[in-house]
Amino acid sequence: MLQKIRLIFLVFVFQWIAVEASAQERDTLHLRNGQVMIGRLLAITLGIIEFDDADLNVQNVRYHKIKTISAGSRTFRIETIDKNFYYGVLKPSNTYGEVIIDNSLEEKAYQIADIYELRVLENRFLKKIKGTISFGYSYTKSSDIGRRNIDVNLKFTENKFNVALTASSIFTNNQGDKTRDREGILLNGFYDLDEVWLTGLLLNYQRNIELGLDRRFQQGLGIGRRLLLKNNLQGVLVSGLVTNQERDLEENSSGSLYEFPVQFSMNYFHYSAPNIQISFTSGMYFGINQDGRKRFDGETRINWEVISNLNLGIQFYSSFDNASLAGSSNNYDYGIVFNLGYKLK
């Protein structure tokens, strides 16, 4: 009996030691110059390795400086430029600039430069949210006008499913008269059907007093295709069907309006001195039950990470509607927004 108790105790101790060792496991970057970085692999995005070094904090390392990578502390979502997805870990390779992707079913060697994107499959919900939260303000003494803007851009990733939330607001204080000039809240979710095709839905709210729009609620379903898969560039073309409910500035409601959308989005990344991300979105909407109505919404964002977690941003936006809404005679709106933001990692 005593021997059994001792045996159980020893098994428990060894299991505890194994768990502790696993919990303390670290990822390793082997650099071409012979140096070794030990810590946590956070992401690989279009040629840049984001690594939390145990001594140097978060570092962005260009792929051509890496000999190989060992990362088995967590499970990763890995997408390669040959349009394959893997869910597994990285093992070191004896070939310079190469890693071995292990998804527990097979092991396959890839050049690090051919890894299009790598993300950690976090267990905690909040850890899965990445993005930026930004604020801006402008003021002119001569006209006593103060203009503020808020911008939120967040993304949640889970296996083949990802959700993106984009929200922005521009409001003006003109000698005590406050107006909400332009607002938008866009929530969309996409599911990867395979390496190239994806499907998704969107919920959207818009306000634009320059175009006479008090509010627009939009719902849509669509299908998309990845067109660009480069080590610093990605692009997606999406189309489908959307339905709108609009109200103009004179409080006239439209009922349900149906549109055929064609939207193209593109992201460019340059993480090495300067650390810049450029995103471009352009969407055309063709009215189905609106007598030839055509709309356009476009936006370009440039974010520069000055220091870790701190972004300077500039945003160019434009909107067109060939049908003038009551309360405004304008068909076209455009603007430039500057902001300072915090980056969630």
Short mmCIF file of C-alpha atoms in Angstrom, two decimals:
data_model
loop_
_atom_site.label_atom_id
_atom_site.label_comp_id
_atom_site.label_asym_id
_atom_site.label_seq_id
_atom_site.Cartn_x
_atom_site.Cartn_y
_atom_site.Cartn_z
CA MET A 1 0.00 0.00 0.00
CA LEU A 2 2.79 2.38 0.95
CA GLN A 3 4.61 1.58 -2.28
CA LYS A 4 1.47 2.44 -4.30
CA ILE A 5 1.16 5.77 -2.51
CA ARG A 6 4.80 6.53 -3.26
CA LEU A 7 4.31 5.54 -6.90
CA ILE A 8 1.24 7.79 -7.24
CA PHE A 9 3.12 10.63 -5.59
CA LEU A 10 6.07 10.25 -7.98
CA VAL A 11 3.77 10.17 -11.01
CA PHE A 12 2.07 13.34 -9.78
CA VAL A 13 5.42 15.10 -9.26
CA PHE A 14 6.67 14.17 -12.73
CA GLN A 15 3.41 15.32 -14.34
CA TRP A 16 3.60 18.63 -12.47
CA ILE A 17 7.19 19.12 -13.61
CA ALA A 18 6.18 18.36 -17.21
CA VAL A 19 3.30 20.85 -17.07
CA GLU A 20 5.55 23.53 -15.61
CA ALA A 21 8.17 22.90 -18.26
CA SER A 22 5.54 23.12 -20.99
CA ALA A 23 4.13 26.35 -19.57
CA GLN A 24 7.63 27.86 -19.52
CA GLU A 25 8.52 26.71 -23.03
CA ARG A 26 9.92 29.51 -25.16
CA ASP A 27 10.10 30.11 -28.89
CA THR A 28 13.46 30.72 -30.53
CA LEU A 29 14.65 32.84 -33.45
CA HIS A 30 17.97 31.76 -34.96
CA LEU A 31 19.49 34.75 -36.75
CA ARG A 32 21.82 34.49 -39.70
CA ASN A 33 24.58 36.32 -37.78
CA GLY A 34 24.62 33.55 -35.18
CA GLN A 35 22.60 35.32 -32.51
CA VAL A 36 19.65 33.63 -30.82
CA MET A 37 16.48 35.37 -29.55
CA ILE A 38 14.40 33.56 -26.93
CA GLY A 39 10.83 34.56 -26.08
CA ARG A 40 7.43 34.31 -27.79
CA LEU A 41 6.59 34.36 -31.49
CA LEU A 42 3.63 36.75 -31.84
CA ALA A 43 3.03 36.95 -35.57
CA ILE A 44 4.46 36.80 -39.07
CA THR A 45 2.85 39.31 -41.38
CA LEU A 46 4.01 39.79 -44.95
CA GLY A 47 7.69 39.24 -44.39
CA ILE A 48 8.07 40.62 -40.86
CA ILE A 49 8.46 38.47 -37.74
CA GLU A 50 6.95 40.02 -34.60
CA PHE A 51 8.77 38.51 -31.63
CA ASP A 52 8.52 39.24 -27.90
CA ASP A 53 12.12 38.82 -26.77
CA ALA A 54 12.63 37.94 -23.09
CA ASP A 55 15.27 40.69 -22.73
CA LEU A 56 14.44 43.24 -25.45
CA ASN A 57 10.61 43.33 -25.41
CA VAL A 58 8.71 43.21 -28.75
CA GLN A 59 10.94 43.26 -31.82
CA ASN A 60 10.05 43.42 -35.53
CA VAL A 61 12.62 41.37 -37.49
CA ARG A 62 12.75 41.16 -41.28
CA TYR A 63 12.57 37.61 -42.63
CA HIS A 64 15.87 37.76 -44.54
CA LYS A 65 17.73 38.12 -41.22
CA ILE A 66 16.39 34.81 -39.89
CA LYS A 67 18.14 31.46 -40.31
CA THR A 68 15.24 29.39 -38.91
CA ILE A 69 12.52 29.43 -36.22
CA SER A 70 11.49 27.07 -33.45
CA ALA A 71 7.99 27.84 -32.15
CA GLY A 72 6.05 25.10 -30.37
CA SER A 73 4.71 26.84 -27.28
CA ARG A 74 1.31 27.50 -28.87
CA THR A 75 -0.75 26.59 -31.90
CA PHE A 76 -0.55 28.95 -34.88
CA ARG A 77 -2.77 29.69 -37.86
CA ILE A 78 -0.38 29.71 -40.82
CA GLU A 79 -1.18 30.88 -44.34
CA THR A 80 1.39 30.51 -47.14
CA ILE A 81 1.69 32.33 -50.45
CA ASP A 82 0.86 29.11 -52.32
CA LYS A 83 -2.64 29.51 -50.78
CA ASN A 84 -2.42 26.75 -48.16
CA PHE A 85 -3.60 26.94 -44.55
CA TYR A 86 -2.04 25.08 -41.63
CA TYR A 87 -2.85 24.89 -37.91
CA GLY A 88 0.23 23.77 -36.04
CA VAL A 89 3.73 24.70 -34.89
CA LEU A 90 7.07 25.64 -36.44
CA LYS A 91 10.12 23.43 -36.18
CA PRO A 92 13.67 24.45 -37.06
CA SER A 93 15.24 23.45 -40.36
CA ASN A 94 18.89 22.85 -41.25
CA THR A 95 18.40 24.91 -44.42
CA TYR A 96 19.03 28.66 -44.16
CA GLY A 97 15.84 30.74 -44.33
CA GLU A 98 13.56 27.73 -43.94
CA VAL A 99 11.18 26.34 -41.30
CA ILE A 100 9.19 23.12 -40.99
CA ILE A 101 5.43 23.44 -40.47
CA ASP A 102 4.04 20.61 -38.34
CA ASN A 103 0.24 20.27 -38.18
CA SER A 104 0.44 16.90 -36.33
CA LEU A 105 -0.53 15.07 -39.54
CA GLU A 106 2.43 15.98 -41.70
CA GLU A 107 5.58 18.08 -41.73
CA LYS A 108 6.34 20.36 -44.65
CA ALA A 109 9.31 22.66 -45.25
CA TYR A 110 8.72 26.27 -46.30
CA GLN A 111 10.89 29.28 -46.90
CA ILE A 112 10.14 31.88 -44.21
CA ALA A 113 9.59 34.41 -47.00
CA ASP A 114 6.75 32.19 -48.31
CA ILE A 115 4.75 32.44 -45.07
CA TYR A 116 2.10 35.00 -45.95
CA GLU A 117 0.64 35.29 -42.45
CA LEU A 118 1.03 33.56 -39.07
CA ARG A 119 -1.26 34.27 -36.13
CA VAL A 120 -1.45 32.84 -32.63
CA LEU A 121 -4.64 30.94 -31.84
CA GLU A 122 -5.09 32.49 -28.41
CA ASN A 123 -7.17 30.81 -25.73
CA ARG A 124 -8.31 34.04 -24.10
CA PHE A 125 -10.93 36.06 -25.98
CA LEU A 126 -9.35 39.50 -25.44
CA LYS A 127 -5.97 38.25 -26.67
CA LYS A 128 -7.55 37.42 -30.04
CA ILE A 129 -8.47 41.07 -30.67
CA LYS A 130 -5.88 43.10 -32.60
CA GLY A 131 -6.04 46.60 -34.07
CA THR A 132 -5.84 50.31 -33.28
CA ILE A 133 -7.89 52.91 -31.40
CA SER A 134 -7.20 56.50 -32.50
CA PHE A 135 -8.24 60.05 -31.65
CA GLY A 136 -7.71 63.38 -33.41
CA TYR A 137 -8.53 67.05 -32.90
CA SER A 138 -8.24 70.22 -34.96
CA TYR A 139 -9.10 73.83 -34.04
CA THR A 140 -9.08 77.19 -35.84
CA LYS A 141 -9.12 80.34 -33.67
CA SER A 142 -10.47 82.60 -36.41
CA SER A 143 -13.71 80.66 -36.79
CA ASP A 144 -13.90 79.18 -33.29
CA ILE A 145 -14.34 75.76 -34.83
CA GLY A 146 -13.17 72.62 -33.07
CA ARG A 147 -13.25 69.31 -34.93
CA ARG A 148 -12.75 65.93 -33.28
CA ASN A 149 -12.52 62.47 -34.70
CA ILE A 150 -12.50 58.96 -33.26
CA ASP A 151 -11.35 55.92 -35.20
CA VAL A 152 -11.49 52.23 -34.19
CA ASN A 153 -10.13 49.37 -36.29
CA LEU A 154 -10.22 45.93 -34.62
CA LYS A 155 -9.95 42.35 -35.85
CA PHE A 156 -10.79 39.04 -34.20
CA THR A 157 -9.39 35.81 -35.68
CA GLU A 158 -10.47 32.25 -34.90
CA ASN A 159 -9.32 29.36 -37.13
CA LYS A 160 -11.02 29.91 -40.54
CA PHE A 161 -13.29 32.68 -39.26
CA ASN A 162 -12.45 36.33 -38.68
CA VAL A 163 -14.49 39.37 -37.66
CA ALA A 164 -13.51 42.99 -38.28
CA LEU A 165 -14.98 46.08 -36.60
CA THR A 166 -14.36 49.52 -38.09
CA ALA A 167 -15.88 52.61 -36.49
CA SER A 168 -15.26 56.32 -37.08
CA SER A 169 -16.87 59.60 -36.11
CA ILE A 170 -16.21 63.23 -37.03
CA PHE A 171 -18.05 65.90 -35.05
CA THR A 172 -17.73 69.70 -35.02
CA ASN A 173 -18.11 72.34 -32.32
CA ASN A 174 -18.77 75.70 -34.00
CA GLN A 175 -19.35 78.48 -31.42
CA GLY A 176 -21.29 76.14 -29.18
CA ASP A 177 -23.24 74.51 -32.03
CA LYS A 178 -22.29 70.80 -32.07
CA THR A 179 -22.92 68.66 -35.15
CA ARG A 180 -22.21 65.04 -35.98
CA ASP A 181 -20.81 65.41 -39.48
CA ARG A 182 -19.87 61.91 -40.49
CA GLU A 183 -20.23 58.54 -38.73
CA GLY A 184 -19.75 54.94 -39.62
CA ILE A 185 -19.80 51.58 -37.84
CA LEU A 186 -19.01 48.52 -39.96
CA LEU A 187 -19.04 44.96 -38.63
CA ASN A 188 -18.20 42.18 -41.06
CA GLY A 189 -17.33 38.52 -40.70
CA PHE A 190 -15.64 36.23 -43.22
CA TYR A 191 -15.27 32.47 -43.36
CA ASP A 192 -12.57 30.82 -45.48
CA LEU A 193 -14.15 28.31 -47.85
CA ASP A 194 -10.74 27.25 -49.13
CA GLU A 195 -7.34 28.80 -49.83
CA VAL A 196 -8.76 31.40 -52.25
CA TRP A 197 -12.53 31.78 -51.78
CA LEU A 198 -14.34 33.19 -48.76
CA THR A 199 -17.88 34.12 -47.81
CA GLY A 200 -19.18 36.69 -45.37
CA LEU A 201 -21.82 39.05 -44.07
CA LEU A 202 -21.85 42.70 -43.01
CA LEU A 203 -23.80 45.07 -40.79
CA ASN A 204 -23.22 48.75 -41.42
CA TYR A 205 -24.39 52.12 -40.07
CA GLN A 206 -23.59 55.40 -41.85
CA ARG A 207 -24.29 59.11 -41.40
CA ASN A 208 -23.13 61.90 -43.72
CA ILE A 209 -24.77 65.33 -43.43
CA GLU A 210 -22.77 66.62 -46.42
CA LEU A 211 -24.74 64.22 -48.63
CA GLY A 212 -28.01 64.76 -46.73
CA LEU A 213 -27.91 61.35 -45.07
CA ASP A 214 -29.21 61.29 -41.52
CA ARG A 215 -28.71 57.55 -41.22
CA ARG A 216 -28.34 54.40 -43.28
CA PHE A 217 -28.60 50.85 -41.96
CA GLN A 218 -27.10 48.26 -44.28
CA GLN A 219 -27.09 44.46 -44.21
CA GLY A 220 -25.39 42.25 -46.76
CA LEU A 221 -24.21 38.81 -47.81
CA GLY A 222 -21.39 38.15 -50.22
CA ILE A 223 -18.64 35.99 -51.58
CA GLY A 224 -15.07 37.03 -52.21
CA ARG A 225 -11.80 35.95 -53.77
CA ARG A 226 -8.24 36.68 -52.77
CA LEU A 227 -6.44 38.25 -55.71
CA LEU A 228 -3.09 39.23 -54.22
CA LEU A 229 -0.93 37.06 -52.00
CA LYS A 230 2.51 38.65 -51.83
CA ASN A 231 4.94 38.86 -48.92
CA ASN A 232 3.99 42.52 -48.35
CA LEU A 233 0.66 42.89 -50.15
CA GLN A 234 -2.81 41.38 -49.93
CA GLY A 235 -6.00 42.09 -51.86
CA VAL A 236 -9.59 40.81 -51.81
CA LEU A 237 -12.50 41.33 -54.25
CA VAL A 238 -16.02 40.89 -52.79
CA SER A 239 -19.53 41.05 -54.27
CA GLY A 240 -23.04 39.95 -53.29
CA LEU A 241 -26.30 41.65 -52.28
CA VAL A 242 -27.00 44.39 -49.73
CA THR A 243 -30.20 45.98 -48.48
CA ASN A 244 -30.44 49.51 -47.06
CA GLN A 245 -32.86 51.49 -44.94
CA GLU A 246 -32.22 55.25 -45.27
CA ARG A 247 -33.49 58.47 -43.74
CA ASP A 248 -32.54 61.91 -45.07
CA LEU A 249 -32.05 65.15 -43.10
CA GLU A 250 -35.74 66.03 -43.55
CA GLU A 251 -36.66 62.70 -41.89
CA ASN A 252 -38.00 61.03 -45.04
CA SER A 253 -37.57 57.24 -44.83
CA SER A 254 -36.80 55.12 -47.89
CA GLY A 255 -38.04 51.68 -47.00
CA SER A 256 -35.90 48.76 -48.21
CA LEU A 257 -33.43 49.58 -51.00
CA TYR A 258 -31.47 46.79 -52.70
CA GLU A 259 -28.01 47.17 -54.20
CA PHE A 260 -25.42 45.12 -56.02
CA PRO A 261 -21.98 45.88 -54.50
CA VAL A 262 -18.48 45.45 -55.91
CA GLN A 263 -15.78 46.08 -53.32
CA PHE A 264 -12.02 45.80 -53.52
CA SER A 265 -9.69 46.08 -50.53
CA MET A 266 -5.91 46.03 -50.43
CA ASN A 267 -3.33 46.16 -47.64
CA TYR A 268 0.35 46.98 -47.97
CA PHE A 269 2.83 46.46 -45.15
CA HIS A 270 6.30 47.93 -44.68
CA TYR A 271 7.52 47.08 -41.17
CA SER A 272 11.17 48.06 -41.41
CA ALA A 273 12.15 51.70 -40.86
CA PRO A 274 9.59 53.19 -41.21
CA ASN A 275 6.96 50.79 -39.86
CA ILE A 276 4.03 51.71 -42.14
CA GLN A 277 0.75 50.04 -43.04
CA ILE A 278 -1.39 51.30 -45.94
CA SER A 279 -4.95 50.06 -46.42
CA PHE A 280 -7.22 50.92 -49.35
CA THR A 281 -10.92 50.15 -49.70
CA SER A 282 -13.09 51.06 -52.67
CA GLY A 283 -16.75 50.08 -53.09
CA MET A 284 -19.28 50.69 -55.88
CA TYR A 285 -23.00 50.14 -55.21
CA PHE A 286 -25.51 49.78 -58.06
CA GLY A 287 -29.18 50.28 -57.18
CA ILE A 288 -31.52 47.42 -58.10
CA ASN A 289 -34.87 49.08 -57.28
CA GLN A 290 -33.69 52.72 -57.31
CA ASP A 291 -33.90 53.91 -60.95
CA GLY A 292 -30.21 53.75 -61.83
CA ARG A 293 -28.84 55.01 -58.54
CA LYS A 294 -25.09 54.59 -58.12
CA ARG A 295 -22.99 55.17 -55.02
CA PHE A 296 -19.30 55.07 -54.19
CA ASP A 297 -17.44 54.86 -50.88
CA GLY A 298 -13.66 54.91 -50.75
CA GLU A 299 -11.06 55.19 -48.02
CA THR A 300 -7.27 55.11 -47.74
CA ARG A 301 -5.52 54.80 -44.37
CA ILE A 302 -1.83 55.26 -43.66
CA ASN A 303 -0.57 54.30 -40.20
CA TRP A 304 2.99 54.83 -39.01
CA GLU A 305 4.08 53.13 -35.80
CA VAL A 306 6.39 55.79 -34.34
CA ILE A 307 7.25 53.77 -31.25
CA SER A 308 5.92 50.46 -29.96
CA ASN A 309 2.09 50.58 -29.70
CA LEU A 310 1.89 54.28 -30.74
CA ASN A 311 0.60 55.13 -34.23
CA LEU A 312 0.36 58.34 -36.23
CA GLY A 313 -2.37 58.08 -38.83
CA ILE A 314 -3.77 59.90 -41.83
CA GLN A 315 -7.02 58.97 -43.52
CA PHE A 316 -8.40 60.06 -46.91
CA TYR A 317 -12.08 59.40 -47.56
CA SER A 318 -14.52 60.12 -50.37
CA SER A 319 -18.19 59.40 -51.01
CA PHE A 320 -20.42 59.89 -54.07
CA ASP A 321 -24.17 59.48 -54.57
CA ASN A 322 -25.79 60.39 -57.89
CA ALA A 323 -29.17 60.77 -56.14
CA SER A 324 -29.37 63.96 -54.06
CA LEU A 325 -31.11 63.43 -50.74
CA ALA A 326 -33.50 65.96 -49.20
CA GLY A 327 -31.63 68.46 -47.04
CA SER A 328 -28.55 68.64 -49.26
CA SER A 329 -27.75 69.40 -52.89
CA ASN A 330 -24.30 67.80 -52.76
CA ASN A 331 -23.44 64.55 -54.48
CA TYR A 332 -19.79 64.32 -53.42
CA ASP A 333 -17.95 64.43 -50.11
CA TYR A 334 -14.26 64.03 -49.29
CA GLY A 335 -11.91 64.77 -46.44
CA ILE A 336 -8.58 64.22 -44.70
CA VAL A 337 -8.29 63.14 -41.07
CA PHE A 338 -5.20 63.06 -38.83
CA ASN A 339 -5.08 61.07 -35.60
CA LEU A 340 -2.93 59.58 -32.87
CA GLY A 341 -3.64 56.00 -31.93
CA TYR A 342 -2.82 53.08 -29.65
CA LYS A 343 -2.10 49.72 -31.25
CA LEU A 344 -3.42 46.53 -29.65
CA LYS A 345 -1.04 43.57 -30.03
#
